[in-house]
PDB file of C-alpha atoms in Angstrom:
ATOM      1  CA  MET A 262     -53.851   7.142 -54.401  1.00 81.00           C
ATOM      2  CA  THR A 263     -52.257   3.743 -54.807  1.00 83.00           C
ATOM      3  CA  SER A 264     -52.620   0.813 -52.417  1.00 84.00           C
ATOM      4  CA  THR A 265     -49.044   1.342 -51.224  1.00 83.00           C
ATOM      5  CA  GLN A 266     -49.703   5.011 -50.519  1.00 83.00           C
ATOM      6  CA  ALA A 267     -52.929   4.184 -48.701  1.00 83.00           C
ATOM      7  CA  ARG A 268     -51.145   1.688 -46.459  1.00 83.00           C
ATOM      8  CA  HIS A 269     -48.788   4.431 -45.267  1.00 81.00           C
ATOM      9  CA  THR A 270     -51.452   7.068 -44.755  1.00 81.00           C
ATOM     10  CA  ARG A 271     -53.187   7.983 -41.521  1.00 81.00           C
ATOM     11  CA  ARG A 272     -56.877   7.299 -41.038  1.00 83.00           C
ATOM     12  CA  ALA A 273     -57.914  10.960 -41.024  1.00 81.00           C
ATOM     13  CA  VAL A 274     -56.274  11.578 -44.391  1.00 85.00           C
ATOM     14  CA  LEU A 275     -57.784   8.409 -45.864  1.00 88.00           C
ATOM     15  CA  GLN A 276     -61.247   9.374 -44.627  1.00 88.00           C
ATOM     16  CA  ALA A 277     -60.909  12.914 -45.984  1.00 87.00           C
ATOM     17  CA  ALA A 278     -59.914  11.518 -49.403  1.00 89.00           C
ATOM     18  CA  VAL A 279     -62.898   9.143 -49.448  1.00 91.00           C
ATOM     19  CA  ASP A 280     -65.288  11.870 -48.293  1.00 89.00           C
ATOM     20  CA  ALA A 281     -64.071  14.265 -50.965  1.00 90.00           C
ATOM     21  CA  GLY A 282     -63.698  12.014 -53.983  1.00 89.00           C
ATOM     22  CA  SER A 283     -65.653   8.771 -53.804  1.00 93.00           C
ATOM     23  CA  HIS A 284     -67.967   7.666 -56.589  1.00 92.00           C
ATOM     24  CA  CYS A 285     -70.428   6.389 -53.976  1.00 92.00           C
ATOM     25  CA  ALA A 286     -70.842   9.722 -52.175  1.00 88.00           C
ATOM     26  CA  THR A 287     -74.250  10.263 -53.773  1.00 89.00           C
ATOM     27  CA  ALA A 288     -75.274   6.605 -53.978  1.00 90.00           C
ATOM     28  CA  ASP A 289     -77.787   4.937 -51.694  1.00 91.00           C
ATOM     29  CA  PRO A 290     -75.769   3.349 -48.838  1.00 89.00           C
ATOM     30  CA  ASP A 291     -78.162   0.370 -48.861  1.00 91.00           C
ATOM     31  CA  LEU A 292     -76.693  -0.602 -52.232  1.00 93.00           C
ATOM     32  CA  PHE A 293     -73.575  -1.861 -50.432  1.00 94.00           C
ATOM     33  CA  PHE A 294     -75.225  -4.000 -47.733  1.00 94.00           C
ATOM     34  CA  ARG A 295     -77.392  -7.083 -48.004  1.00 94.00           C
ATOM     35  CA  ALA A 296     -80.749  -6.735 -46.278  1.00 93.00           C
ATOM     36  CA  ASP A 297     -81.647  -9.318 -43.625  1.00 91.00           C
ATOM     37  CA  ASP A 298     -84.474 -10.833 -45.655  1.00 92.00           C
ATOM     38  CA  GLU A 299     -82.957 -10.331 -49.115  1.00 94.00           C
ATOM     39  CA  GLY A 300     -82.742 -13.312 -51.440  1.00 94.00           C
ATOM     40  CA  LEU A 301     -79.403 -14.364 -52.884  1.00 94.00           C
ATOM     41  CA  ALA A 302     -80.338 -13.542 -56.506  1.00 95.00           C
ATOM     42  CA  ALA A 303     -81.412  -9.988 -55.623  1.00 95.00           C
ATOM     43  CA  TRP A 304     -78.287  -9.475 -53.510  1.00 95.00           C
ATOM     44  CA  ARG A 305     -75.991 -10.760 -56.259  1.00 95.00           C
ATOM     45  CA  SER A 306     -77.485  -8.256 -58.667  1.00 95.00           C
ATOM     46  CA  ARG A 307     -77.043  -5.345 -56.239  1.00 94.00           C
ATOM     47  CA  ARG A 308     -73.578  -6.574 -55.253  1.00 96.00           C
ATOM     48  CA  THR A 309     -72.535  -6.542 -58.927  1.00 96.00           C
ATOM     49  CA  GLU A 310     -73.895  -3.004 -59.269  1.00 95.00           C
ATOM     50  CA  ALA A 311     -71.992  -1.902 -56.151  1.00 96.00           C
ATOM     51  CA  ILE A 312     -68.743  -3.440 -57.381  1.00 97.00           C
ATOM     52  CA  ARG A 313     -69.226  -1.753 -60.756  1.00 96.00           C
ATOM     53  CA  LEU A 314     -69.695   1.621 -59.036  1.00 95.00           C
ATOM     54  CA  CYS A 315     -66.410   1.108 -57.161  1.00 95.00           C
ATOM     55  CA  THR A 316     -64.514   0.190 -60.320  1.00 93.00           C
ATOM     56  CA  GLY A 317     -62.455   3.147 -61.397  1.00 89.00           C
ATOM     57  CA  CYS A 318     -63.162   5.153 -58.258  1.00 95.00           C
ATOM     58  CA  PRO A 319     -60.189   7.464 -57.662  1.00 95.00           C
ATOM     59  CA  VAL A 320     -60.172   6.749 -53.912  1.00 95.00           C
ATOM     60  CA  ARG A 321     -60.771   3.015 -54.052  1.00 96.00           C
ATOM     61  CA  ALA A 322     -57.414   2.195 -52.409  1.00 95.00           C
ATOM     62  CA  ALA A 323     -58.139   4.591 -49.531  1.00 94.00           C
ATOM     63  CA  CYS A 324     -61.605   3.080 -49.098  1.00 95.00           C
ATOM     64  CA  GLU A 325     -60.146  -0.443 -49.055  1.00 95.00           C
ATOM     65  CA  GLU A 326     -57.563   0.515 -46.446  1.00 94.00           C
ATOM     66  CA  LEU A 327     -60.260   2.057 -44.243  1.00 93.00           C
ATOM     67  CA  ALA A 328     -62.415  -1.059 -44.606  1.00 94.00           C
ATOM     68  CA  LEU A 329     -59.493  -3.256 -43.584  1.00 95.00           C
ATOM     69  CA  ARG A 330     -58.637  -1.073 -40.584  1.00 92.00           C
ATOM     70  CA  ASP A 331     -62.302  -1.008 -39.556  1.00 91.00           C
ATOM     71  CA  GLY A 332     -62.490  -4.808 -39.659  1.00 92.00           C
ATOM     72  CA  ASP A 333     -65.237  -4.815 -42.282  1.00 93.00           C
ATOM     73  CA  GLY A 334     -66.293  -8.124 -43.797  1.00 92.00           C
ATOM     74  CA  ARG A 335     -66.592 -11.643 -42.455  1.00 94.00           C
ATOM     75  CA  PRO A 336     -65.196 -14.840 -43.943  1.00 94.00           C
ATOM     76  CA  ASP A 337     -68.469 -16.695 -43.352  1.00 94.00           C
ATOM     77  CA  ALA A 338     -70.966 -14.196 -44.772  1.00 89.00           C
ATOM     78  CA  ASP A 339     -71.699 -12.522 -48.098  1.00 88.00           C
ATOM     79  CA  GLU A 340     -73.212  -9.353 -46.697  1.00 93.00           C
ATOM     80  CA  MET A 341     -71.451  -6.281 -48.027  1.00 95.00           C
ATOM     81  CA  VAL A 342     -69.301  -4.545 -50.620  1.00 96.00           C
ATOM     82  CA  ARG A 343     -66.680  -1.950 -49.841  1.00 95.00           C
ATOM     83  CA  ALA A 344     -63.983  -0.645 -52.187  1.00 96.00           C
ATOM     84  CA  GLY A 345     -65.263  -3.050 -54.821  1.00 96.00           C
ATOM     85  CA  LEU A 346     -64.570  -6.059 -52.600  1.00 97.00           C
ATOM     86  CA  THR A 347     -67.020  -8.417 -50.947  1.00 96.00           C
ATOM     87  CA  GLY A 348     -66.992  -8.964 -47.209  1.00 94.00           C
ATOM     88  CA  ARG A 349     -65.339 -12.351 -47.725  1.00 95.00           C
ATOM     89  CA  GLU A 350     -62.601 -10.818 -49.857  1.00 96.00           C
ATOM     90  CA  LEU A 351     -61.979  -8.118 -47.254  1.00 96.00           C
ATOM     91  CA  ALA A 352     -61.760 -10.724 -44.497  1.00 96.00           C
ATOM     92  CA  ALA A 353     -59.206 -12.732 -46.500  1.00 96.00           C
ATOM     93  CA  ILE A 354     -57.064  -9.652 -47.179  1.00 96.00           C
ATOM     94  CA  ARG A 355     -57.328  -8.599 -43.539  1.00 95.00           C
ATOM     95  CA  ALA A 356     -56.105 -12.026 -42.403  1.00 95.00           C
ATOM     96  CA  ALA A 357     -53.171 -11.876 -44.806  1.00 95.00           C
ATOM     97  CA  HIS A 358     -52.201  -8.379 -43.629  1.00 94.00           C
ATOM     98  CA  ALA A 359     -53.034  -8.737 -39.920  1.00 93.00           C
ATOM     99  CA  GLU A 360     -49.663  -7.573 -38.597  1.00 93.00           C
ATOM    100  CA  ARG A 361     -49.470  -4.531 -40.872  1.00 92.00           C
ATOM    101  CA  LEU A 362     -53.059  -3.559 -40.123  1.00 92.00           C
ATOM    102  CA  ALA A 363     -52.514  -3.835 -36.364  1.00 90.00           C
ATOM    103  CA  ALA A 364     -49.577  -1.430 -36.672  1.00 88.00           C
ATOM    104  CA  ALA A 365     -51.662   0.945 -38.819  1.00 89.00           C
ATOM    105  CA  VAL A 366     -54.521   0.924 -36.306  1.00 87.00           C
ATOM    106  CA  ASP A 367     -52.038   1.647 -33.490  1.00 83.00           C
ATOM    107  CA  ALA A 368     -50.603   4.533 -35.511  1.00 80.00           C
ATOM    108  CA  ASP A 369     -54.127   5.866 -36.095  1.00 79.00           C
ATOM    109  CA  ARG A 370     -54.609   5.954 -32.323  1.00 76.00           C
ATOM    110  CA  ASP A 371     -51.484   8.094 -32.011  1.00 72.00           C
ATOM    111  CA  THR A 372     -52.999  11.367 -30.796  1.00 73.00           C
ATOM    112  CA  GLU A 373     -49.810  13.297 -31.432  1.00 79.00           C
ATOM    113  CA  GLY A 374     -49.775  11.938 -34.966  1.00 76.00           C
ATOM    114  CA  ARG A 375     -53.393  12.985 -35.442  1.00 78.00           C
ATOM    115  CA  GLN A 376     -52.480  16.439 -34.174  1.00 85.00           C
ATOM    116  CA  LEU A 377     -49.691  16.577 -36.759  1.00 86.00           C
ATOM    117  CA  ASP A 378     -52.140  15.544 -39.476  1.00 84.00           C
ATOM    118  CA  THR A 379     -54.617  18.217 -38.382  1.00 87.00           C
ATOM    119  CA  LEU A 380     -51.984  20.951 -38.190  1.00 91.00           C
ATOM    120  CA  THR A 381     -50.560  19.975 -41.582  1.00 90.00           C
ATOM    121  CA  THR A 382     -54.028  20.080 -43.131  1.00 90.00           C
ATOM    122  CA  ARG A 383     -54.676  23.498 -41.564  1.00 91.00           C
ATOM    123  CA  LEU A 384     -51.310  24.761 -42.816  1.00 91.00           C
ATOM    124  CA  GLN A 385     -52.045  23.572 -46.363  1.00 91.00           C
ATOM    125  CA  HIS A 386     -55.514  25.129 -46.277  1.00 90.00           C
ATOM    126  CA  GLU A 387     -54.203  28.427 -44.912  1.00 90.00           C
ATOM    127  CA  ALA A 388     -51.407  28.527 -47.504  1.00 90.00           C
ATOM    128  CA  ALA A 389     -53.917  27.941 -50.300  1.00 89.00           C
ATOM    129  CA  THR A 390     -56.206  30.725 -49.104  1.00 87.00           C
ATOM    130  CA  ASN A 391     -55.906  34.004 -50.967  1.00 85.00           C
ATOM    131  CA  PRO A 392     -55.898  36.782 -48.367  1.00 78.00           C
ATOM    132  CA  ASP A 393     -57.259  39.179 -50.980  1.00 74.00           C
ATOM    133  CA  SER A 394     -60.247  37.072 -52.055  1.00 65.00           C
ATOM    134  CA  ASN A 395     -63.710  38.572 -51.747  1.00 54.00           C
ATOM    135  CA  ARG A 396     -62.459  41.641 -49.922  1.00 56.00           C
ATOM    136  CA  ASN A 397     -62.614  45.286 -50.720  1.00 60.00           C
ATOM    137  CA  GLY A 398     -59.936  47.671 -49.635  1.00 58.00           C
ATOM    138  CA  GLY A 399     -56.783  49.361 -50.621  1.00 61.00           C
ATOM    139  CA  VAL A 400     -53.199  48.265 -50.715  1.00 62.00           C
ATOM    140  CA  ARG A 401     -52.859  48.782 -46.963  1.00 65.00           C
ATOM    141  CA  SER A 402     -55.767  46.455 -46.266  1.00 81.00           C
ATOM    142  CA  ILE A 403     -54.328  43.774 -48.559  1.00 82.00           C
ATOM    143  CA  ALA A 404     -50.921  44.100 -46.910  1.00 84.00           C
ATOM    144  CA  GLY A 405     -52.497  43.726 -43.471  1.00 86.00           C
ATOM    145  CA  ARG A 406     -54.414  40.586 -44.436  1.00 87.00           C
ATOM    146  CA  THR A 407     -51.303  39.119 -46.042  1.00 89.00           C
ATOM    147  CA  ALA A 408     -49.229  39.853 -42.929  1.00 90.00           C
ATOM    148  CA  ALA A 409     -51.885  38.246 -40.711  1.00 91.00           C
ATOM    149  CA  GLN A 410     -51.955  35.179 -42.945  1.00 92.00           C
ATOM    150  CA  ASN A 411     -48.162  34.932 -42.841  1.00 93.00           C
ATOM    151  CA  ASP A 412     -48.286  35.099 -39.031  1.00 94.00           C
ATOM    152  CA  ARG A 413     -50.816  32.222 -38.968  1.00 94.00           C
ATOM    153  CA  LEU A 414     -48.643  30.191 -41.353  1.00 94.00           C
ATOM    154  CA  ARG A 415     -45.546  30.765 -39.201  1.00 95.00           C
ATOM    155  CA  ALA A 416     -47.426  29.763 -36.039  1.00 95.00           C
ATOM    156  CA  LEU A 417     -48.744  26.540 -37.616  1.00 94.00           C
ATOM    157  CA  ALA A 418     -45.302  25.678 -39.018  1.00 94.00           C
ATOM    158  CA  ALA A 419     -43.753  26.268 -35.576  1.00 95.00           C
ATOM    159  CA  GLN A 420     -46.286  23.933 -33.925  1.00 93.00           C
ATOM    160  CA  ILE A 421     -45.570  21.238 -36.510  1.00 91.00           C
ATOM    161  CA  ARG A 422     -41.815  21.661 -36.100  1.00 91.00           C
ATOM    162  CA  GLN A 423     -42.105  21.436 -32.298  1.00 90.00           C
ATOM    163  CA  ILE A 424     -44.088  18.173 -32.403  1.00 86.00           C
ATOM    164  CA  ARG A 425     -41.812  16.608 -35.020  1.00 86.00           C
ATOM    165  CA  THR A 426     -38.682  17.580 -33.086  1.00 85.00           C
ATOM    166  CA  ALA A 427     -40.072  16.064 -29.869  1.00 81.00           C
ATOM    167  CA  ARG A 428     -41.065  12.847 -31.660  1.00 77.00           C
ATOM    168  CA  ARG A 429     -37.651  12.522 -33.271  1.00 77.00           C
ATOM    169  CA  ALA A 430     -35.912  13.057 -29.936  1.00 77.00           C
ATOM    170  CA  ARG A 431     -38.080  10.366 -28.273  1.00 72.00           C
ATOM    171  CA  ALA A 432     -37.306   7.983 -31.132  1.00 70.00           C
ATOM    172  CA  GLY A 433     -33.563   8.536 -30.638  1.00 72.00           C
ATOM    173  CA  TRP A 434     -32.988  10.389 -33.885  1.00 74.00           C
ATOM    174  CA  GLU A 435     -30.327  13.037 -34.120  1.00 60.00           C
ATOM    175  CA  VAL A 436     -32.060  16.374 -33.675  1.00 53.00           C
ATOM    176  CA  ALA A 437     -30.589  19.217 -35.707  1.00 53.00           C
ATOM    177  CA  ALA A 438     -30.218  22.517 -33.924  1.00 50.00           C
TER     178      ALA A 438
END
C-alpha cells in the first residue's frame, strides 16, 4: 500500500492491513516507546532498532496513516517510533497535513461508511470461501452449499447497493434506476 492509497483508505481497512502484515506484529511493543527513566543513549539505540524494523515493512504507509489519525507523537518530545518515524517527525507531518487528516478522521467516524467497509469485507470473505471445502457429501450436498453461499453473496451485495444508492442520492448524484 502506498502513502497515497493509505490516505484514501478508511481506518478499519488500514488497521486490518497493519494487523495482518506488519513486521512488528511479533516484536516487543516496548521497543517502540521510551521508558520514563530511560537514558538518551539507550533510547537512541532502541529507536534505531525500531526504525530498522519498520524499514521495508509492507504496511508501513498504513501504519503511518493510522499514527497520524491517532495524533501520535509530540513536537517537544522524543518518546516513540511508529511507521519508522519518531514522534517529532509524526507531529511535523500531522501539522503539515492537518486539514486532510481532520477530513479523514471525520470520514472514519462515518458509521454508514464503516458499515459499507464491513459489508464489503464480508462479501469478499464469503466470495473467497469454497463451499465444498472440508465437507463430505454428494453432488446434491455441494449444490446446496453453493446455492446457500450464492444467496448470502446476493444478500450482502444488495445491502451494499442499498447503502451506496442512498448515499449517492443524499450527495445529489444522479441515481441510475
